[in-house]
PDB file of C-alpha atoms and ligand atoms in Angstrom:
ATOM      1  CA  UNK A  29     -51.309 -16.389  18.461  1.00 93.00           C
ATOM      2  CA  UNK A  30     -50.304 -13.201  20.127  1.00 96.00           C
ATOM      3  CA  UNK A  31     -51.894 -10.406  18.060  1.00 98.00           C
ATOM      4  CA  UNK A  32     -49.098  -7.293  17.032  1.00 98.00           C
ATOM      5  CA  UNK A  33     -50.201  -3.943  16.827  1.00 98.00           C
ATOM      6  CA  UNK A  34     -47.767  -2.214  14.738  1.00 99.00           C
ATOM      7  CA  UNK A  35     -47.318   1.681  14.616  1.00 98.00           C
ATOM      8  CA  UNK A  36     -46.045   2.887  11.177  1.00 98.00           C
ATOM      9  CA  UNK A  37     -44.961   6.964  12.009  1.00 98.00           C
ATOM     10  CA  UNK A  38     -43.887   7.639   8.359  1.00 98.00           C
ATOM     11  CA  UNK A  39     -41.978  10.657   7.617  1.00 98.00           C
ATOM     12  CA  UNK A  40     -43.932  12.170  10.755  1.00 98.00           C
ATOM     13  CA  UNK A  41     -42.059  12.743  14.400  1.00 98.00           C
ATOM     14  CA  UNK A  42     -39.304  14.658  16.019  1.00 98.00           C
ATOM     15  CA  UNK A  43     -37.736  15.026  19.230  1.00 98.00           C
ATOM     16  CA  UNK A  44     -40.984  16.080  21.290  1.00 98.00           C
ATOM     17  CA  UNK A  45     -43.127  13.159  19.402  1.00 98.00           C
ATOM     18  CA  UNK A  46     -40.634  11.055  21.974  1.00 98.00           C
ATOM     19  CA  UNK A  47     -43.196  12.166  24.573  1.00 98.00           C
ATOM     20  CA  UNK A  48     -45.939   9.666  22.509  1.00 98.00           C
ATOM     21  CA  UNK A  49     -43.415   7.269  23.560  1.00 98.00           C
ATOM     22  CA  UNK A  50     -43.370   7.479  26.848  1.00 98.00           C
ATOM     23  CA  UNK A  51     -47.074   7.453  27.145  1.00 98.00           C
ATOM     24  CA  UNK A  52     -47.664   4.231  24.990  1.00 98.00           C
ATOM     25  CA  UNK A  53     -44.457   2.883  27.614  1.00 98.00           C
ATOM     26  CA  UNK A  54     -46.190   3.807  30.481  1.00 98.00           C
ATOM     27  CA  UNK A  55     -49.501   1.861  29.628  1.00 97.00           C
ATOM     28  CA  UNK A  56     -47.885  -0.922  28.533  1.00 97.00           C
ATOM     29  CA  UNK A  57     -45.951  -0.855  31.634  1.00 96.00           C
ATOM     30  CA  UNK A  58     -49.630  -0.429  33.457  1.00 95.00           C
ATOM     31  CA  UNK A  59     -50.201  -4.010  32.140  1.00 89.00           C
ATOM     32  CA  UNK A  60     -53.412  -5.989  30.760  1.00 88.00           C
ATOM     33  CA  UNK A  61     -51.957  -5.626  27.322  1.00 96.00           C
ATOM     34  CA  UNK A  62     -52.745  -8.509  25.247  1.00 96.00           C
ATOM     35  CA  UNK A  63     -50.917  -7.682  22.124  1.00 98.00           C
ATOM     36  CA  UNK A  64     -46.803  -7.289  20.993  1.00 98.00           C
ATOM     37  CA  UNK A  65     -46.781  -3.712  20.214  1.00 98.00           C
ATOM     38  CA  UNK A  66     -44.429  -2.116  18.298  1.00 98.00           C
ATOM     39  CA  UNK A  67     -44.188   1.945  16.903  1.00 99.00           C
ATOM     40  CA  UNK A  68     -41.925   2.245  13.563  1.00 99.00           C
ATOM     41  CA  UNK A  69     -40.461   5.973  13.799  1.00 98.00           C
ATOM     42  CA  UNK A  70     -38.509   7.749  11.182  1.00 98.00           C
ATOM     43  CA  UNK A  71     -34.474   6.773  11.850  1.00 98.00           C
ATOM     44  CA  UNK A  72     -33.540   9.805  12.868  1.00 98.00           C
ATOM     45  CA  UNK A  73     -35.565   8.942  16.318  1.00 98.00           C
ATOM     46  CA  UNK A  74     -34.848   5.287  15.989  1.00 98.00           C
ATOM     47  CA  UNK A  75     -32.254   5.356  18.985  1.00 98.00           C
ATOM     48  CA  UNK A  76     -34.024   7.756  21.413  1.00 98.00           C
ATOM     49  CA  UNK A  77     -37.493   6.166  20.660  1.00 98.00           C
ATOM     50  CA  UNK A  78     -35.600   2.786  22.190  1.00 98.00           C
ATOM     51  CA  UNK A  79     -34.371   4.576  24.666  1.00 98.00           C
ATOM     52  CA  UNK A  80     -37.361   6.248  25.652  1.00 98.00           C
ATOM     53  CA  UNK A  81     -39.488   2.680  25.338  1.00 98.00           C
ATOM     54  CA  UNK A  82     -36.920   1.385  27.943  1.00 98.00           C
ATOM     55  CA  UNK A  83     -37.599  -2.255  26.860  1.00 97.00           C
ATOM     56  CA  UNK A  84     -41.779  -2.248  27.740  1.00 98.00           C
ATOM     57  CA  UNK A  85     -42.585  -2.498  23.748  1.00 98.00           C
ATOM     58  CA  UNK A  86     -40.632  -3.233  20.858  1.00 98.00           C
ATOM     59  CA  UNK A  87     -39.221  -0.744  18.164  1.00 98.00           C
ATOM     60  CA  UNK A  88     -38.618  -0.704  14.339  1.00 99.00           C
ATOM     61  CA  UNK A  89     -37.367   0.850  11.392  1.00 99.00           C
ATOM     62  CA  UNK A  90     -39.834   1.899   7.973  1.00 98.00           C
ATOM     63  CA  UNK A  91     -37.515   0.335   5.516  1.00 98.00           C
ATOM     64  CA  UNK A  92     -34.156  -1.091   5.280  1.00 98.00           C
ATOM     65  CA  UNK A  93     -31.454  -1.432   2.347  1.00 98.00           C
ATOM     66  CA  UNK A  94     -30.585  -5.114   1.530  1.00 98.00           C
ATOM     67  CA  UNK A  95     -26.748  -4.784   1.981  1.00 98.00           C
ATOM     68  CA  UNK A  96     -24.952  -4.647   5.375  1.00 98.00           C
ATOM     69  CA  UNK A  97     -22.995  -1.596   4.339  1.00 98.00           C
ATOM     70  CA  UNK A  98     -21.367   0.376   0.975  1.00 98.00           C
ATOM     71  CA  UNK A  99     -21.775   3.164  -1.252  1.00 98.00           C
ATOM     72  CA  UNK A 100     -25.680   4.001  -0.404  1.00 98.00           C
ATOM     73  CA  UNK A 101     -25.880   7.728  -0.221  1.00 98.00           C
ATOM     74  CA  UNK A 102     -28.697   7.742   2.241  1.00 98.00           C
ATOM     75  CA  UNK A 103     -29.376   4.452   2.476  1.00 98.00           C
ATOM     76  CA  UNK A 104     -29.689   2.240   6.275  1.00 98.00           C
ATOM     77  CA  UNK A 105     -29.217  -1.158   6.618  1.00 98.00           C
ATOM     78  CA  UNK A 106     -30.894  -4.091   8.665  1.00 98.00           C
ATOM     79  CA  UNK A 107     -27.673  -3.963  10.666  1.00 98.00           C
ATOM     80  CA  UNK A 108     -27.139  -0.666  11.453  1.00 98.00           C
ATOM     81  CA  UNK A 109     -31.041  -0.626  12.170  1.00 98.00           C
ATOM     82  CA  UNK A 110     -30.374  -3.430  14.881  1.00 98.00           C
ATOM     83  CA  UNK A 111     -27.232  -1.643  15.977  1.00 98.00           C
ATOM     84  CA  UNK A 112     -29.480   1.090  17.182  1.00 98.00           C
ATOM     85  CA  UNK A 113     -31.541  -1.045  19.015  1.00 98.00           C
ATOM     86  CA  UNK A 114     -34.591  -1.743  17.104  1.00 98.00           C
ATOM     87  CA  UNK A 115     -36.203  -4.765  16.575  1.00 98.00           C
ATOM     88  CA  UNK A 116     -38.524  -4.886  13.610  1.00 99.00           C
ATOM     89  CA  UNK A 117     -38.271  -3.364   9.803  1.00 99.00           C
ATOM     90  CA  UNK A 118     -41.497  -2.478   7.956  1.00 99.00           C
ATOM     91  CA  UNK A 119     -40.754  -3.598   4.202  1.00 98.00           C
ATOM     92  CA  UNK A 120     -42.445  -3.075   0.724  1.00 98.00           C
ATOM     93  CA  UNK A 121     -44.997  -0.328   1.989  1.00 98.00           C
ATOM     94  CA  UNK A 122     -46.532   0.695  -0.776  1.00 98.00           C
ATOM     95  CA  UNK A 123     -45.574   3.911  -0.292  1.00 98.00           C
ATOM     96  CA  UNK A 124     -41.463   2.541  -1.122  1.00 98.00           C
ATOM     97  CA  UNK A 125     -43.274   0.466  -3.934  1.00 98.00           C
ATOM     98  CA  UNK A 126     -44.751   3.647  -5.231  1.00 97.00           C
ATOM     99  CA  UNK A 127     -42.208   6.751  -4.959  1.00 98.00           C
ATOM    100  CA  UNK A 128     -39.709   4.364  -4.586  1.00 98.00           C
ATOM    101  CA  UNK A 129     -40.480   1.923  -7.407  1.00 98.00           C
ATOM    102  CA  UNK A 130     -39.210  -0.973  -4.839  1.00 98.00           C
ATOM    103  CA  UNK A 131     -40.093  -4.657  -6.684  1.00 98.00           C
ATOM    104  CA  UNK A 132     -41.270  -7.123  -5.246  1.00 98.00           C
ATOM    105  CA  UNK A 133     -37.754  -8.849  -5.493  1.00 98.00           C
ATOM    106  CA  UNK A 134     -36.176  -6.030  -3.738  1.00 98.00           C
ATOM    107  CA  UNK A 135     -38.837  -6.802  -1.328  1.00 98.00           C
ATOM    108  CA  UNK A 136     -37.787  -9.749  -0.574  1.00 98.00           C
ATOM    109  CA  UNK A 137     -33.908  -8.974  -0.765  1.00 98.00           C
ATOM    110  CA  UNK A 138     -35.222  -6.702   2.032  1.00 98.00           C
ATOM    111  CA  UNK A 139     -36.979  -9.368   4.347  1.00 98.00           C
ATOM    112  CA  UNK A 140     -33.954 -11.712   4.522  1.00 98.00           C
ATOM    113  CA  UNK A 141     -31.423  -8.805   5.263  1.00 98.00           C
ATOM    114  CA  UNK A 142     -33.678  -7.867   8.097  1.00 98.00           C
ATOM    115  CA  UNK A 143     -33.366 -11.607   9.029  1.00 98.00           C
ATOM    116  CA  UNK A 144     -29.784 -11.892   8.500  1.00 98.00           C
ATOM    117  CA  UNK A 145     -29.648  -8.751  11.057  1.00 98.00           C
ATOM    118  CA  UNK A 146     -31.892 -10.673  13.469  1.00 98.00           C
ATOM    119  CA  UNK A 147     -34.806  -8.147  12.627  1.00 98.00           C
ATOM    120  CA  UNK A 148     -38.611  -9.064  12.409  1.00 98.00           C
ATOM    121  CA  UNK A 149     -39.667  -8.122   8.744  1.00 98.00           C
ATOM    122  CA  UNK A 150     -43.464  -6.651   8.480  1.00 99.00           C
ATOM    123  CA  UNK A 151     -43.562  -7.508   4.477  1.00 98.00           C
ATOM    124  CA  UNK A 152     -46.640  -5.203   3.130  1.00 98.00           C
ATOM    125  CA  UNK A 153     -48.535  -5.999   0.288  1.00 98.00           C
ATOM    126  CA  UNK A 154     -52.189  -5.232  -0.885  1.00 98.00           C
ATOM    127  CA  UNK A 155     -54.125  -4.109  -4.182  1.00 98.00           C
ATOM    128  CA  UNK A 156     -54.816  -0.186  -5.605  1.00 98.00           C
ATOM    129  CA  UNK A 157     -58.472   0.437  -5.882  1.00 98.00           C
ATOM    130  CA  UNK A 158     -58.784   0.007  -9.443  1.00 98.00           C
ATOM    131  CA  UNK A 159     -57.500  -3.628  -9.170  1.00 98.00           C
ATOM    132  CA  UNK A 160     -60.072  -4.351  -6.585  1.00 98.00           C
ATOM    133  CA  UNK A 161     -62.819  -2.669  -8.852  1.00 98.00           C
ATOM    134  CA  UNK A 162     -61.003  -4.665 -12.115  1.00 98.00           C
ATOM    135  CA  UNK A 163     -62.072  -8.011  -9.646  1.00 97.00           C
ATOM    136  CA  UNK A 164     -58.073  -8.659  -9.028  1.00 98.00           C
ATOM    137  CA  UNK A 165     -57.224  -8.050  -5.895  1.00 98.00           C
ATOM    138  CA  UNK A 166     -56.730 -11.581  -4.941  1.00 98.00           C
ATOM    139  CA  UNK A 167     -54.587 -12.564  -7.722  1.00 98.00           C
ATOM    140  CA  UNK A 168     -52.537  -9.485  -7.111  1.00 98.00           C
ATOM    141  CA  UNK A 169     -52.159 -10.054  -3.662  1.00 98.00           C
ATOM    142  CA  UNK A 170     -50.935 -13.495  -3.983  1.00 98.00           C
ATOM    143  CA  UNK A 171     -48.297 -12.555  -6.898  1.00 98.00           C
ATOM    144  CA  UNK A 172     -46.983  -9.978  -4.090  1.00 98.00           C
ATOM    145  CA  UNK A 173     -46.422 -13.094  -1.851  1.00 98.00           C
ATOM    146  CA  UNK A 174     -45.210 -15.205  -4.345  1.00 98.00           C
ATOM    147  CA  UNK A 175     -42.190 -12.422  -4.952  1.00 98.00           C
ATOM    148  CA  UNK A 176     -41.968 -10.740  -1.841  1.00 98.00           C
ATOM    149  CA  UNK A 177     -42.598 -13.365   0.583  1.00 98.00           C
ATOM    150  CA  UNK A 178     -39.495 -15.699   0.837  1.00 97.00           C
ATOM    151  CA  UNK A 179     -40.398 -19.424   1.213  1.00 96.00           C
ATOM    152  CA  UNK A 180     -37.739 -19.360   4.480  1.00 97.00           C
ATOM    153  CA  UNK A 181     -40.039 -17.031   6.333  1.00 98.00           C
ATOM    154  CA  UNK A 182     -40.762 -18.085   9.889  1.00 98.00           C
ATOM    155  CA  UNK A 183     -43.444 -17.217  12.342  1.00 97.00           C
ATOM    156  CA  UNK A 184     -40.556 -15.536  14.627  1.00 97.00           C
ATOM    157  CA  UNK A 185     -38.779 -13.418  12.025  1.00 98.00           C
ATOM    158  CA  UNK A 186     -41.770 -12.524   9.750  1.00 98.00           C
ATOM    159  CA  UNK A 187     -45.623 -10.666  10.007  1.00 98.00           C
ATOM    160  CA  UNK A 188     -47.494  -9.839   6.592  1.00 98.00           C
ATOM    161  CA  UNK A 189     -49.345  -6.559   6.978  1.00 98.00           C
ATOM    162  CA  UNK A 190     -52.549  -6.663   4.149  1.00 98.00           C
ATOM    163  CA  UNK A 191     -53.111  -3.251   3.728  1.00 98.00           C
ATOM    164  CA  UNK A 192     -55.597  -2.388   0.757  1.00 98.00           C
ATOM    165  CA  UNK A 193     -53.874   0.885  -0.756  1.00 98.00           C
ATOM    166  CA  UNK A 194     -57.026   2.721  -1.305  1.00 98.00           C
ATOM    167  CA  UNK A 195     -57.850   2.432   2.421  1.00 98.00           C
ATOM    168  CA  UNK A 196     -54.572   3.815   3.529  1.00 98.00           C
ATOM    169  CA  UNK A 197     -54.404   7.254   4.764  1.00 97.00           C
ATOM    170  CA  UNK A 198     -58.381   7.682   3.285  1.00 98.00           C
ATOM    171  CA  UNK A 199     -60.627   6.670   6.057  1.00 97.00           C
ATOM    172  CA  UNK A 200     -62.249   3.839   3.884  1.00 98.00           C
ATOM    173  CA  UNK A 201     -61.920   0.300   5.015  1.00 98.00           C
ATOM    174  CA  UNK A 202     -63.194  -2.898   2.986  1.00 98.00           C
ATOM    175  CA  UNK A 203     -66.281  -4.937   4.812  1.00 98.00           C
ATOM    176  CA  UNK A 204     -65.319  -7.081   7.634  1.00 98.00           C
ATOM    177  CA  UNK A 205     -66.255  -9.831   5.416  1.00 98.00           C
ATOM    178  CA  UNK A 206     -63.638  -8.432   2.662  1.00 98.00           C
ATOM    179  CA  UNK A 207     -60.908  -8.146   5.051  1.00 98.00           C
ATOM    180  CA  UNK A 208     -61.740 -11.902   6.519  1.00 98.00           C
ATOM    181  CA  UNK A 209     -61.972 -13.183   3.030  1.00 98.00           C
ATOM    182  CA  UNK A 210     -58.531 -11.830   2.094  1.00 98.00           C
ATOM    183  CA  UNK A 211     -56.372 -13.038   5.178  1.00 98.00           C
ATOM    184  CA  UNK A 212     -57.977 -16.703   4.255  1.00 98.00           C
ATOM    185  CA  UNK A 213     -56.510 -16.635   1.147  1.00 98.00           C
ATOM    186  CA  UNK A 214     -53.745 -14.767   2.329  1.00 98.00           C
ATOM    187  CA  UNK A 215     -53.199 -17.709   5.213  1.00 98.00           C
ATOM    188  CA  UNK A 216     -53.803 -20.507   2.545  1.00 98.00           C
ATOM    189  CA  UNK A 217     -50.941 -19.136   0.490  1.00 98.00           C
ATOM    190  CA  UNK A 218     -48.692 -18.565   3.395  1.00 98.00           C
ATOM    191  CA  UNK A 219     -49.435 -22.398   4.586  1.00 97.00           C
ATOM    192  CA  UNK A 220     -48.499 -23.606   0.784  1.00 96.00           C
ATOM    193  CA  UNK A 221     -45.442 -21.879   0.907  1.00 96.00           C
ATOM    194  CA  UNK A 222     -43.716 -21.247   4.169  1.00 95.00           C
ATOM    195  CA  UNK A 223     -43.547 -25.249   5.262  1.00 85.00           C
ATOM    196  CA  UNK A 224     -45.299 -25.922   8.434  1.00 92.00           C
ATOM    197  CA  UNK A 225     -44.704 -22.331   9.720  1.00 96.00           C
ATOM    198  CA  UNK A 226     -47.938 -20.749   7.370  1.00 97.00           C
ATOM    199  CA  UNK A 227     -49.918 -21.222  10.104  1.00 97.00           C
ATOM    200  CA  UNK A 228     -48.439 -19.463  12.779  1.00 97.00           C
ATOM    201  CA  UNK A 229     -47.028 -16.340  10.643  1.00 98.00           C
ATOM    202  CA  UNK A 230     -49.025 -13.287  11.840  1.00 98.00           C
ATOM    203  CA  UNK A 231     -51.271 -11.490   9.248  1.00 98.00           C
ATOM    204  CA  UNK A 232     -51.722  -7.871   9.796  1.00 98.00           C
ATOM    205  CA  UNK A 233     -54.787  -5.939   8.855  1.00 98.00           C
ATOM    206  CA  UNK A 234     -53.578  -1.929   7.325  1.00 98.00           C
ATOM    207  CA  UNK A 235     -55.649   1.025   5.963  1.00 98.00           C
ATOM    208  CA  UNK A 236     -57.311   3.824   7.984  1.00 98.00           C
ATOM    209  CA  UNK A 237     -57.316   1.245  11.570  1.00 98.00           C
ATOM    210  CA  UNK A 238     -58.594   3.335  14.116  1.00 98.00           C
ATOM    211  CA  UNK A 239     -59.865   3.132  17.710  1.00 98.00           C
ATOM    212  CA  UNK A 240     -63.563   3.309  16.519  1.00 98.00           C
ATOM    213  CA  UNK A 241     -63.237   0.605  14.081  1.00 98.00           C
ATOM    214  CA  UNK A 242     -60.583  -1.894  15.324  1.00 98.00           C
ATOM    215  CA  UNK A 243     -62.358  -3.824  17.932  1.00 98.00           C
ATOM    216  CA  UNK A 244     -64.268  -5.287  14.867  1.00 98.00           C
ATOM    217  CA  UNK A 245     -61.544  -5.840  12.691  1.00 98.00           C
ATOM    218  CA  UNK A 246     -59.195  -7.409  15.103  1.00 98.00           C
ATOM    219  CA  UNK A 247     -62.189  -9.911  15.783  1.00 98.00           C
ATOM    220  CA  UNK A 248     -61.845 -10.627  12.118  1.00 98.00           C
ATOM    221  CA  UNK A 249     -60.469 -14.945  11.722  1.00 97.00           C
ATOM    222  CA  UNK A 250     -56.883 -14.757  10.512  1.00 98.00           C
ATOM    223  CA  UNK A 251     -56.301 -11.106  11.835  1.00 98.00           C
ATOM    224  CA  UNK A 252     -53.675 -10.978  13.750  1.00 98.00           C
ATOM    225  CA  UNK A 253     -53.175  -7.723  14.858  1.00 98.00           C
ATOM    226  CA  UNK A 254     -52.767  -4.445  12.696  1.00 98.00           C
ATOM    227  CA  UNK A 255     -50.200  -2.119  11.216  1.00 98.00           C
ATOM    228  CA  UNK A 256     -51.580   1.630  11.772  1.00 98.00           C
ATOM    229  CA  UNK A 257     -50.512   4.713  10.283  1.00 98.00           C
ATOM    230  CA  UNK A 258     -52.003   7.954  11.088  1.00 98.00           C
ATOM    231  CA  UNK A 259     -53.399   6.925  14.396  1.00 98.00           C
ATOM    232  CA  UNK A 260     -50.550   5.679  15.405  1.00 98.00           C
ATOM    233  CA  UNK A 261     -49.351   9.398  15.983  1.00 98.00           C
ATOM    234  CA  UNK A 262     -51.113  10.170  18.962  1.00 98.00           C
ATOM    235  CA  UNK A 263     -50.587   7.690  21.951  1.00 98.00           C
ATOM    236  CA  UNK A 264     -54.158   8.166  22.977  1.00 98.00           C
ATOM    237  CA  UNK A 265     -55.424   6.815  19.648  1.00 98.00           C
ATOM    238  CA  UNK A 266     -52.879   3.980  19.509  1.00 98.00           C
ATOM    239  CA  UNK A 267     -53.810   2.358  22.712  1.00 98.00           C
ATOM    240  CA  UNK A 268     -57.303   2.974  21.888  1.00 98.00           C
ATOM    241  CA  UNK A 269     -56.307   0.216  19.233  1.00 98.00           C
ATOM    242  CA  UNK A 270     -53.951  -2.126  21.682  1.00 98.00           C
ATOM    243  CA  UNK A 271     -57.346  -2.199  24.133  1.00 97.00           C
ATOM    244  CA  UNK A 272     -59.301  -2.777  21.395  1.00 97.00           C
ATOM    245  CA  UNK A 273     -57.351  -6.234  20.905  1.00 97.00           C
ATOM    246  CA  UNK A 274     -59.916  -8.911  21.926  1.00 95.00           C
ATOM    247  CA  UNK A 275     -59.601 -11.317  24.978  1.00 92.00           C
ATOM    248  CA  UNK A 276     -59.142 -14.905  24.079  1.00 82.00           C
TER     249      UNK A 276
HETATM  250  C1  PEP B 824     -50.014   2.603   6.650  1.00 59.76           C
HETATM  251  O1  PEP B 824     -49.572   3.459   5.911  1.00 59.76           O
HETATM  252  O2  PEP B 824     -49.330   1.601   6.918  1.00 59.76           O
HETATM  253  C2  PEP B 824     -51.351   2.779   7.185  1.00 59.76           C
HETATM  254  C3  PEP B 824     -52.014   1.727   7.567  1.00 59.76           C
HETATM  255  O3  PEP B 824     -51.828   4.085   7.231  1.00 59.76           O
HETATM  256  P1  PEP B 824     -53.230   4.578   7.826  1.00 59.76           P
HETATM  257  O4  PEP B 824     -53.499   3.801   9.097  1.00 59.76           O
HETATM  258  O5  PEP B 824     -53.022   6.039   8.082  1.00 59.76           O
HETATM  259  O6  PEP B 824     -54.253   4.300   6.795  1.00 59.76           O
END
């Protein structure tokens, strides 16, 4: 499986962050990348950020409404997100599922309008601290599949990113052993649900990824690449993480 490394820019970026771009284009273009990468800006740089990748890496959008179009005061759909050229949607960050109060059935209503557009959903999930301390982040994390995963996902239209909500943003990770533990269960549950395609369906590792720390979490079984936040800012940092991706 080809890992993804995923840049999530959140409300961050404006015309001269296009320059981060370019750089992450160039070394892609270099070659010896062994990873789909993929950088999530804010829409307002969605079209000049595809413009500026000229076609050497993918990409997306942060979030996406689940109609094609209507009366959405600020609201973007899949469509128009596809329209500008993008090629992925990040949905159910737990940032939307927190400011936002997004369900985990809007979630989903999400995933399949960014497949109905022809866009690659990144569906987020992962447990607050307190549930991991309470000993339920597993059960938590599979209710977020059961109703924000649909069944149809596919391998070619869908990545889960795990990202543990107390390690996002903090500079905290769990133990490698943590993070391998949950992506088995997280794989198990995928392969119970998503018919024959569980097993190919990429499973993202999220929270505080850096360059320093991702060769040994993209080693991890069942990681599959990562989704990265605040070092995804700085091209330097993020293709720290793409060469950190391990040869197979
Ligand atoms: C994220 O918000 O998706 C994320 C992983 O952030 P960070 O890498 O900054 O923890």
């Amino acid at each position: 499986m080809r890992p993804l490394i995923a840049g999530n820019w959140k409300m961050n970026g404006t015309g001269h962050s296009l320059a981060e771009i370019a750089a992450v284009a160039e070394h892609v273009a270099a070659g010896n990348v062994r990873a789909d990468v993929l950088i999530c800006p804010p829409f307002t740089l969605l079209s000049r950020a595809v413009a500026t990748a000229e076609g050497r890496f993918a990409i997306g959008a942060q979030d996406c409404h689940a109609q094609v179009s209507g009366a959405f005061t600020g609201d973007v759909s899949a469509t128009m997100i596809r329209d500008a050229g993008a090629m992925a949607v990040i949905v159910g960050h737990s940032e939307r599922r927190h400011y936002h109060h997004e369900t985990n059935a809007m979630v989903a209503a999400k995933a399949e309008a960014a497949w109905r557009a022809g866009l690659m959903a990144i569906i987020c999930i992962g447990e607050t601290g307190d549930e991991r301390d309470q000993g339920r982040a597993d059960e938590v994390v599979l209710a977020q599949i059961e109703g924000s995963v649909p069944a149809a996902a596919r391998a070619g239209n869908t990545a889960i990113a795990y990202e543990p909500i107390w390690a996002i943003g903090t500079g905290l990770t769990p133990s490698g052993d943590d993070i391998a533990t949950m992506h088995g269960i997280i794989r198990e549950s995928l392969q119970r649900r998503c018919h024959g395609e569980g097993e190919r369906i990429r499973i993202l590792y999220g929270g505080s990824a850096n360059p320093g720390n991702a060769r040994g979490i993209l080693a991890l079984a069942n990681v599959n690449g990562a989704l990265v936040g605040g070092a995804s800012l700085k091209a330097e940092d993020f293709m720290g993480i793409i060469r950190a991706v391990p040869r197979v």
